[in-house]
Amino acid sequence: MSQRKAIGIDLGTTFSAVAHIDSYGKPQIIPNSENERITPSVILFDGSNAIVGTLAKTNSVAEPERIVDFVKREMGKPKEQFQRAFEDKVYSAEELSALILRKLKTDAEKFLRCPVTDAVITVPAYFNDAERTATITAGQLAGLNVLQIINEPTAAAVAYGLDKLDQDQTVFVFDLGGGTFDVTIMRIEGHKITMLATNGDHRLGGKDWDDVIVNFVAEEFDRAHGENPLLDLQSYQDLQSRALAAKLQLSSRPRTALVHSYNGKSVKVELTREDFEKRTRHLIEKCKTICEMVMQEAKLKWSELNKVLLVGGMTRMPMVREMIAQLSPVPLATDVNPDEAVAVGATIQAILLMLQEEEKSGAKTLPEDTRQQFSSREGALMQVTNITSHTLGVVLWDDRELEEYVFPMINKMSAIPATAKNYFGTANANMPRAVVRIVEGESSLPGECVSLGTCDVELPPFLPKGSPVELVYEYNENQILEVAVQACGNETKISIERNTGLAPHEVARAKEGLATLSVS
Ligand code: AMP
């Protein structure tokens, strides 16, 4: 069997990162062809070219009509709900994501000088089935064998080596990136990770801090010259990159200065870290409130945490670290680069998965040195627990209100596999059959939920009203829901398969469609 090469991909809303395991068995970030360690998740359509990365990002203000960014927010939406058209071609979110992944894969191949075959791709903990499936499809369209989709906080825990520790622990992952904020509390017990709670704000990130500086400088410019420098696209874009640079400086220096020129006029604005922190206090307060909410959801006290992991470039900011230190007595884990932790964890998981595959099949596909480096971690494969993204319920009849309602069998965010068993009474006397209507959704009104199917069982004659019917829901790892109804010795079982991505021939067709575009 030919050799395989796996990478770990942190497919981010604003930036993506790729890592691999080098010949010394160490995880390393793979720089892109622009020699950057992270790649902006931005696409610029230029004729039959799709340009991904910094070049696309720098054009995002000047040529917004040819740019796609924040695709991650659209993942899982069908084409009717989200699509972008360029040069008479219509792209779905999966296809656009596939273009970003293709750039990451191609650049990795250039750097590694070998074909990349496999990948573990990370997704936010709150991603639902559709969003996860779309991510798998995007990977396939980019020509990758997607070994697994894992949660970003899980990947961070693997990068910090928590999977190697023997003691059980409760971990708080604080992830503040360029455009999103996520907090997840996980319990790690014997290499098994369970998510206790997750929360976040998917419209809060580094860009909001940058915008505060942009607006401050624009106000100063207006005060000095009576003109708004943000009305001109070029000037706006310039100021944005200056603001970002100033923010980065304020992470290591107590003060900085910005000069902005527009229309032959300029202003110099001094900004201290203290002033910047005051102006952005409302943003950090938002983060704090979310942290407190997630602790309440997990029913934990701060003193019960064993570790706090920092993920995302914004956690380099002193004000973020101070806020967390005030909340939690646990020392912050800082030995992994916060904007690389997720990709690093993903690549470790990829190798462990491939080792496991080797063991099962007996076929050796990994380089010998990698196998040796990782065999000591045998059995340390982090088991990924997927969660249900929606409540799976059954439609019942309410005798008092005289209307139908949805009874939740398996609640949203339950770990998969999940099983639930309940007994219900027949709605009327002498019913010939008990018909169970299976639905998915959070509402108690059947009309607001998605119908997944029905399952019915024959009933013996002359049964009184309220005769017991047993109902069992089993949702397994392959996202198949099995429903069994049993009454008076009769039983019926059905399987409902959830959508798990495109069929191979569909992937091949969509791939052909994308092949006409060159990606750089
Ligand atoms: P990520 O999406 O995790 O790569 O996070 C990127 C965000 O982190 C961007 O908003 C960056 O401006 C920000 N960032 C990166 N490094 C620093 C730093 N040293 N200080 C403040 N913000 C930073």
JSON list of C-alpha atoms and ligand atoms in Angstrom, two decimals, residues 14-15 38 175-179 205-207 210 244 247-248 251 311-314 316-317 338-339, ligand 1:
[
{"chain": "A", "resi": 14, "resn": "THR", "atom": "CA", "xyz": [-11.22, 34.34, 9.69]},
{"chain": "A", "resi": 15, "resn": "PHE", "atom": "CA", "xyz": [-7.96, 32.35, 9.58]},
{"chain": "A", "resi": 38, "resn": "ILE", "atom": "CA", "xyz": [-1.95, 31.16, 9.22]},
{"chain": "A", "resi": 175, "resn": "ASP", "atom": "CA", "xyz": [-11.26, 30.47, 22.45]},
{"chain": "A", "resi": 176, "resn": "LEU", "atom": "CA", "xyz": [-11.26, 34.07, 21.22]},
{"chain": "A", "resi": 177, "resn": "GLY", "atom": "CA", "xyz": [-10.35, 34.33, 17.54]},
{"chain": "A", "resi": 178, "resn": "GLY", "atom": "CA", "xyz": [-10.61, 36.98, 14.86]},
{"chain": "A", "resi": 179, "resn": "GLY", "atom": "CA", "xyz": [-14.39, 36.74, 14.46]},
{"chain": "A", "resi": 205, "resn": "GLY", "atom": "CA", "xyz": [-13.79, 38.55, 18.00]},
{"chain": "A", "resi": 206, "resn": "GLY", "atom": "CA", "xyz": [-10.56, 40.45, 17.35]},
{"chain": "A", "resi": 207, "resn": "LYS", "atom": "CA", "xyz": [-12.20, 42.52, 14.62]},
{"chain": "A", "resi": 210, "resn": "ASP", "atom": "CA", "xyz": [-9.74, 46.63, 15.85]},
{"chain": "A", "resi": 244, "resn": "LEU", "atom": "CA", "xyz": [-4.73, 45.85, 13.85]},
{"chain": "A", "resi": 247, "resn": "LYS", "atom": "CA", "xyz": [-3.66, 46.34, 18.80]},
{"chain": "A", "resi": 248, "resn": "LEU", "atom": "CA", "xyz": [-0.86, 43.76, 18.43]},
{"chain": "A", "resi": 251, "resn": "SER", "atom": "CA", "xyz": [-0.18, 43.39, 23.77]},
{"chain": "A", "resi": 311, "resn": "VAL", "atom": "CA", "xyz": [-7.03, 29.27, 22.16]},
{"chain": "A", "resi": 312, "resn": "GLY", "atom": "CA", "xyz": [-7.16, 31.96, 19.47]},
{"chain": "A", "resi": 313, "resn": "GLY", "atom": "CA", "xyz": [-4.77, 34.81, 18.76]},
{"chain": "A", "resi": 314, "resn": "MET", "atom": "CA", "xyz": [-6.76, 37.28, 20.87]},
{"chain": "A", "resi": 316, "resn": "ARG", "atom": "CA", "xyz": [-2.42, 36.93, 23.78]},
{"chain": "A", "resi": 317, "resn": "MET", "atom": "CA", "xyz": [-3.98, 40.22, 24.87]},
{"chain": "A", "resi": 338, "resn": "PRO", "atom": "CA", "xyz": [-2.82, 29.86, 21.04]},
{"chain": "A", "resi": 339, "resn": "ASP", "atom": "CA", "xyz": [-3.44, 30.31, 17.33]},
{"chain": "B", "resi": 1, "resn": "AMP", "atom": "P1", "xyz": [-7.33, 33.43, 15.29]},
{"chain": "B", "resi": 1, "resn": "AMP", "atom": "O1", "xyz": [-8.63, 33.50, 14.53]},
{"chain": "B", "resi": 1, "resn": "AMP", "atom": "O2", "xyz": [-7.35, 32.51, 16.41]},
{"chain": "B", "resi": 1, "resn": "AMP", "atom": "O3", "xyz": [-6.13, 33.27, 14.43]},
{"chain": "B", "resi": 1, "resn": "AMP", "atom": "O4", "xyz": [-7.18, 34.87, 15.99]},
{"chain": "B", "resi": 1, "resn": "AMP", "atom": "C1", "xyz": [-6.82, 35.95, 15.25]},
{"chain": "B", "resi": 1, "resn": "AMP", "atom": "C2", "xyz": [-7.10, 37.19, 16.07]},
{"chain": "B", "resi": 1, "resn": "AMP", "atom": "O5", "xyz": [-6.17, 37.31, 17.12]},
{"chain": "B", "resi": 1, "resn": "AMP", "atom": "C3", "xyz": [-6.99, 38.44, 15.21]},
{"chain": "B", "resi": 1, "resn": "AMP", "atom": "O6", "xyz": [-8.01, 39.35, 15.56]},
{"chain": "B", "resi": 1, "resn": "AMP", "atom": "C4", "xyz": [-5.63, 38.97, 15.61]},
{"chain": "B", "resi": 1, "resn": "AMP", "atom": "O7", "xyz": [-5.55, 40.35, 15.43]},
{"chain": "B", "resi": 1, "resn": "AMP", "atom": "C5", "xyz": [-5.56, 38.60, 17.07]},
{"chain": "B", "resi": 1, "resn": "AMP", "atom": "N1", "xyz": [-4.20, 38.53, 17.60]},
{"chain": "B", "resi": 1, "resn": "AMP", "atom": "C6", "xyz": [-3.19, 37.74, 17.19]},
{"chain": "B", "resi": 1, "resn": "AMP", "atom": "N2", "xyz": [-2.07, 37.97, 17.91]},
{"chain": "B", "resi": 1, "resn": "AMP", "atom": "C7", "xyz": [-2.39, 38.95, 18.81]},
{"chain": "B", "resi": 1, "resn": "AMP", "atom": "C8", "xyz": [-1.67, 39.65, 19.84]},
{"chain": "B", "resi": 1, "resn": "AMP", "atom": "N3", "xyz": [-0.37, 39.42, 20.07]},
{"chain": "B", "resi": 1, "resn": "AMP", "atom": "N4", "xyz": [-2.34, 40.59, 20.54]},
{"chain": "B", "resi": 1, "resn": "AMP", "atom": "C9", "xyz": [-3.63, 40.86, 20.31]},
{"chain": "B", "resi": 1, "resn": "AMP", "atom": "N5", "xyz": [-4.36, 40.23, 19.36]},
{"chain": "B", "resi": 1, "resn": "AMP", "atom": "C10", "xyz": [-3.75, 39.30, 18.62]}
]
